[in-house]
CSV table of C-alpha atoms in Angstrom, one decimal:
chain,number,residue,atom,x,y,z
H,1,UNK,CA,26.8,-65.3,-75.9
H,2,UNK,CA,25.4,-66.2,-72.4
H,3,UNK,CA,25.8,-69.5,-70.7
H,4,UNK,CA,22.2,-70.5,-71.3
H,5,UNK,CA,22.4,-69.7,-75.1
H,6,UNK,CA,25.7,-71.6,-75.5
H,7,UNK,CA,24.5,-74.7,-73.7
H,8,UNK,CA,27.2,-74.4,-71.1
H,9,UNK,CA,26.5,-74.2,-67.4
H,10,UNK,CA,28.6,-73.8,-64.3
H,11,UNK,CA,30.1,-77.1,-62.8
H,12,UNK,CA,27.9,-76.7,-59.7
H,13,UNK,CA,24.7,-76.5,-61.7
H,14,UNK,CA,22.8,-79.6,-62.7
H,15,UNK,CA,19.5,-80.2,-64.4
H,16,UNK,CA,16.5,-80.4,-62.2
H,17,UNK,CA,16.1,-84.0,-61.1
H,18,UNK,CA,19.5,-85.1,-62.4
H,19,UNK,CA,21.5,-87.2,-60.0
H,20,UNK,CA,25.0,-86.5,-58.9
H,21,UNK,CA,27.9,-89.0,-59.0
H,22,UNK,CA,26.9,-92.5,-57.8
H,23,UNK,CA,28.3,-93.3,-54.4
H,24,UNK,CA,28.6,-96.6,-52.7
H,25,UNK,CA,25.8,-96.9,-50.2
H,26,UNK,CA,25.4,-99.4,-47.3
H,27,UNK,CA,24.4,-102.1,-49.8
H,28,UNK,CA,27.7,-101.7,-51.7
H,29,UNK,CA,29.8,-101.9,-48.6
H,30,UNK,CA,27.9,-105.0,-47.4
H,31,UNK,CA,28.6,-106.7,-50.8
H,32,UNK,CA,32.3,-105.9,-50.6
H,33,UNK,CA,32.5,-107.1,-47.0
H,34,UNK,CA,30.7,-110.3,-47.9
H,35,UNK,CA,33.1,-110.9,-50.9
H,36,UNK,CA,36.2,-110.3,-48.8
H,37,UNK,CA,34.8,-112.6,-46.1
H,38,UNK,CA,34.1,-115.3,-48.7
H,39,UNK,CA,37.6,-115.0,-50.2
H,40,UNK,CA,39.2,-115.2,-46.7
H,41,UNK,CA,37.1,-118.3,-45.8
H,42,UNK,CA,38.0,-119.9,-49.2
H,43,UNK,CA,41.8,-119.2,-48.6
H,44,UNK,CA,41.6,-120.7,-45.1
H,45,UNK,CA,39.8,-123.8,-46.3
H,46,UNK,CA,42.1,-124.3,-49.3
H,47,UNK,CA,45.2,-124.0,-47.0
H,48,UNK,CA,43.7,-126.5,-44.5
H,49,UNK,CA,42.8,-128.9,-47.4
H,50,UNK,CA,46.3,-128.8,-48.8
H,51,UNK,CA,47.9,-129.3,-45.4
H,52,UNK,CA,45.6,-132.4,-44.8
H,53,UNK,CA,46.4,-133.8,-48.2
H,54,UNK,CA,50.1,-133.5,-47.5
H,55,UNK,CA,49.7,-135.2,-44.1
H,56,UNK,CA,47.6,-138.0,-45.4
H,57,UNK,CA,48.1,-138.2,-49.2
H,58,UNK,CA,46.7,-141.7,-49.5
H,59,UNK,CA,43.8,-141.2,-47.2
H,60,UNK,CA,40.1,-140.9,-48.1
H,61,UNK,CA,40.1,-137.2,-47.5
H,62,UNK,CA,42.9,-136.7,-50.1
H,63,UNK,CA,40.9,-138.7,-52.7
H,64,UNK,CA,37.7,-136.8,-51.9
H,65,UNK,CA,39.5,-133.5,-52.1
H,66,UNK,CA,40.9,-134.4,-55.6
H,67,UNK,CA,37.3,-135.1,-56.7
H,68,UNK,CA,35.4,-132.3,-54.9
H,69,UNK,CA,38.0,-129.6,-55.3
H,70,UNK,CA,39.3,-129.8,-58.9
H,71,UNK,CA,42.1,-127.3,-58.1
H,72,UNK,CA,45.7,-127.6,-59.4
H,73,UNK,CA,47.1,-127.0,-55.9
H,74,UNK,CA,45.5,-130.2,-54.7
H,75,UNK,CA,47.0,-132.2,-57.6
H,76,UNK,CA,50.3,-130.6,-57.0
H,77,UNK,CA,50.3,-131.5,-53.3
H,78,UNK,CA,49.4,-135.1,-54.3
H,79,UNK,CA,52.3,-135.2,-56.7
H,80,UNK,CA,54.8,-133.8,-54.2
H,81,UNK,CA,53.7,-136.3,-51.6
H,82,UNK,CA,54.0,-139.2,-54.0
H,83,UNK,CA,57.6,-138.2,-54.8
H,84,UNK,CA,58.4,-137.8,-51.1
H,85,UNK,CA,57.4,-141.4,-50.4
H,86,UNK,CA,59.9,-144.1,-49.7
H,87,UNK,CA,60.1,-145.4,-52.3
H,88,UNK,CA,58.7,-142.6,-54.5
H,89,UNK,CA,55.6,-143.4,-56.4
H,90,UNK,CA,56.5,-142.0,-59.8
H,91,UNK,CA,53.4,-143.3,-61.5
H,92,UNK,CA,51.1,-141.6,-59.1
H,93,UNK,CA,53.1,-138.4,-59.2
H,94,UNK,CA,53.0,-138.4,-63.0
H,95,UNK,CA,49.2,-138.9,-63.0
H,96,UNK,CA,48.7,-136.1,-60.5
H,97,UNK,CA,51.0,-133.8,-62.4
H,98,UNK,CA,49.2,-134.3,-65.6
H,99,UNK,CA,45.9,-133.6,-63.9
H,100,UNK,CA,47.4,-130.4,-62.4
H,101,UNK,CA,48.5,-129.3,-65.9
H,102,UNK,CA,45.0,-130.1,-67.3
H,103,UNK,CA,43.7,-127.6,-64.7
H,104,UNK,CA,46.5,-125.1,-65.0
H,105,UNK,CA,48.6,-125.5,-68.2
H,106,UNK,CA,50.8,-122.5,-67.2
H,107,UNK,CA,52.1,-123.9,-63.9
H,108,UNK,CA,55.9,-123.7,-64.4
H,109,UNK,CA,56.6,-125.9,-61.4
H,110,UNK,CA,54.3,-128.6,-62.7
H,111,UNK,CA,55.9,-128.5,-66.2
H,112,UNK,CA,59.3,-129.0,-64.6
H,113,UNK,CA,58.0,-131.8,-62.5
H,114,UNK,CA,56.6,-133.4,-65.6
H,115,UNK,CA,60.0,-133.2,-67.3
H,116,UNK,CA,61.6,-134.8,-64.3
H,117,UNK,CA,59.1,-137.6,-64.1
H,118,UNK,CA,59.7,-138.4,-67.8
H,119,UNK,CA,63.4,-138.8,-67.0
H,120,UNK,CA,63.8,-139.3,-63.2
H,121,UNK,CA,67.2,-141.1,-63.4
H,122,UNK,CA,70.2,-138.9,-64.1
H,123,UNK,CA,71.3,-141.2,-66.9
H,124,UNK,CA,67.9,-141.3,-68.5
H,125,UNK,CA,67.6,-139.4,-71.7
H,126,UNK,CA,65.0,-136.6,-72.1
H,127,UNK,CA,61.9,-137.9,-73.9
H,128,UNK,CA,60.1,-135.7,-76.5
H,129,UNK,CA,57.5,-135.0,-73.7
H,130,UNK,CA,60.2,-133.9,-71.3
H,131,UNK,CA,61.8,-131.6,-73.9
H,132,UNK,CA,58.4,-130.1,-74.7
H,133,UNK,CA,57.7,-129.5,-71.0
H,134,UNK,CA,61.0,-127.8,-70.6
H,135,UNK,CA,60.5,-125.6,-73.6
H,136,UNK,CA,57.1,-124.5,-72.3
H,137,UNK,CA,58.5,-123.8,-68.8
H,138,UNK,CA,61.2,-121.6,-70.3
H,139,UNK,CA,58.7,-119.9,-72.5
H,140,UNK,CA,56.6,-119.0,-69.4
H,141,UNK,CA,59.6,-118.2,-67.2
H,142,UNK,CA,62.7,-117.6,-69.3
H,143,UNK,CA,64.9,-116.5,-66.4
H,144,UNK,CA,63.6,-117.3,-63.0
H,145,UNK,CA,65.9,-117.5,-59.9
H,146,UNK,CA,63.4,-119.7,-58.2
H,147,UNK,CA,63.8,-122.5,-60.8
H,148,UNK,CA,67.1,-121.7,-62.4
H,149,UNK,CA,69.5,-123.8,-60.3
H,150,UNK,CA,67.4,-127.0,-60.4
H,151,UNK,CA,66.4,-126.5,-64.0
H,152,UNK,CA,69.9,-125.9,-65.3
H,153,UNK,CA,71.4,-128.8,-63.3
H,154,UNK,CA,68.6,-131.1,-64.6
H,155,UNK,CA,69.4,-130.2,-68.2
H,156,UNK,CA,73.1,-130.3,-67.9
H,157,UNK,CA,73.0,-133.8,-66.6
H,158,UNK,CA,70.9,-134.8,-69.7
H,159,UNK,CA,72.7,-132.5,-72.1
H,160,UNK,CA,73.1,-135.1,-74.8
H,161,UNK,CA,69.4,-135.6,-75.2
H,162,UNK,CA,68.3,-132.0,-74.8
H,163,UNK,CA,67.0,-130.5,-78.0
H,164,UNK,CA,68.7,-127.4,-79.4
H,165,UNK,CA,65.8,-125.2,-78.2
H,166,UNK,CA,66.2,-126.4,-74.6
H,167,UNK,CA,70.0,-125.9,-74.7
H,168,UNK,CA,69.6,-122.4,-76.1
H,169,UNK,CA,67.0,-121.5,-73.4
H,170,UNK,CA,69.3,-122.8,-70.7
H,171,UNK,CA,72.3,-120.8,-71.8
H,172,UNK,CA,70.2,-117.7,-72.2
H,173,UNK,CA,69.0,-118.1,-68.6
H,174,UNK,CA,72.6,-118.2,-67.5
H,175,UNK,CA,73.3,-115.0,-69.5
H,176,UNK,CA,70.5,-113.1,-67.8
H,177,UNK,CA,71.2,-114.3,-64.2
H,178,UNK,CA,75.0,-114.1,-64.4
H,179,UNK,CA,74.9,-110.6,-63.0
H,180,UNK,CA,73.8,-112.0,-59.6
H,181,UNK,CA,76.8,-113.0,-57.5
H,182,UNK,CA,74.9,-115.8,-55.7
H,183,UNK,CA,74.0,-117.3,-59.0
H,184,UNK,CA,77.6,-117.2,-60.2
H,185,UNK,CA,78.8,-118.9,-57.1
H,186,UNK,CA,76.1,-121.6,-57.5
H,187,UNK,CA,77.1,-122.3,-61.1
H,188,UNK,CA,80.8,-122.4,-60.3
H,189,UNK,CA,80.1,-125.1,-57.6
H,190,UNK,CA,77.9,-126.9,-60.1
H,191,UNK,CA,80.8,-127.1,-62.5
H,192,UNK,CA,82.5,-129.5,-60.1
H,193,UNK,CA,79.5,-131.7,-59.6
H,194,UNK,CA,78.0,-132.2,-63.0
H,195,UNK,CA,78.5,-135.9,-63.9
H,196,UNK,CA,77.6,-135.7,-67.5
H,197,UNK,CA,80.8,-134.8,-69.5
H,198,UNK,CA,78.9,-133.1,-72.3
H,199,UNK,CA,77.0,-131.0,-69.8
H,200,UNK,CA,80.1,-130.2,-67.8
H,201,UNK,CA,81.9,-129.0,-70.9
H,202,UNK,CA,78.9,-126.8,-72.0
H,203,UNK,CA,78.8,-125.2,-68.5
H,204,UNK,CA,82.6,-124.7,-68.4
H,205,UNK,CA,82.6,-123.0,-71.8
H,206,UNK,CA,79.7,-120.8,-70.9
H,207,UNK,CA,81.2,-119.7,-67.6
H,208,UNK,CA,84.4,-118.8,-69.4
H,209,UNK,CA,82.6,-116.8,-72.0
H,210,UNK,CA,80.5,-114.9,-69.4
H,211,UNK,CA,83.6,-114.2,-67.3
H,212,UNK,CA,85.4,-112.8,-70.3
H,213,UNK,CA,82.4,-110.7,-71.2
H,214,UNK,CA,82.2,-109.2,-67.6
H,215,UNK,CA,86.0,-108.5,-67.7
H,216,UNK,CA,85.7,-106.7,-71.0
H,217,UNK,CA,82.7,-104.7,-69.8
H,218,UNK,CA,84.7,-103.7,-66.7
H,219,UNK,CA,87.7,-102.5,-68.9
H,220,UNK,CA,85.3,-100.4,-71.1
H,221,UNK,CA,84.1,-98.4,-68.1
């Protein structure tokens, strides 16, 4: 059976008038270049806006930026600056953090800030909202070296009021990160500084268990 009869034809043959593969022409390149330029300009403007908000968090520009640019980064910057004030403005920080989470519910840092703002004093018990924020933060980032040290210390100091799910998540994070020598050193130092007796006991028992597990694993090799 010939090629014509079978309907097959050589790869280099095409039907008369058929077009070959589409290629990006000058118009396509121009569109890509325009998009890249617009993205770069937006990044520069956003960086400049965040810097100005941090420099003058209570100024008219910061208030205008929060209205004109409904971006979570702007609200996060306002919350950070409110906390950095002397004295800290917890009410303003809480309002900005909630606005940030309205715009970006998966911002782990904002969730942790919300938990802190619900219980800013070391002896303040965790509220239901704080526990819920911690659970969501763990769900999104179950073991994250960026947040682990602060997050674990925060929970240990409020161990009595942490719900079982928060306690379980905290211990699981320790289990995962214990392989890192820097993390082990940090947690051993933390053991000496935790003021909450219940949290200190929980940390001590976990460290002992993890050390025993590592020793047993070494003997099995």
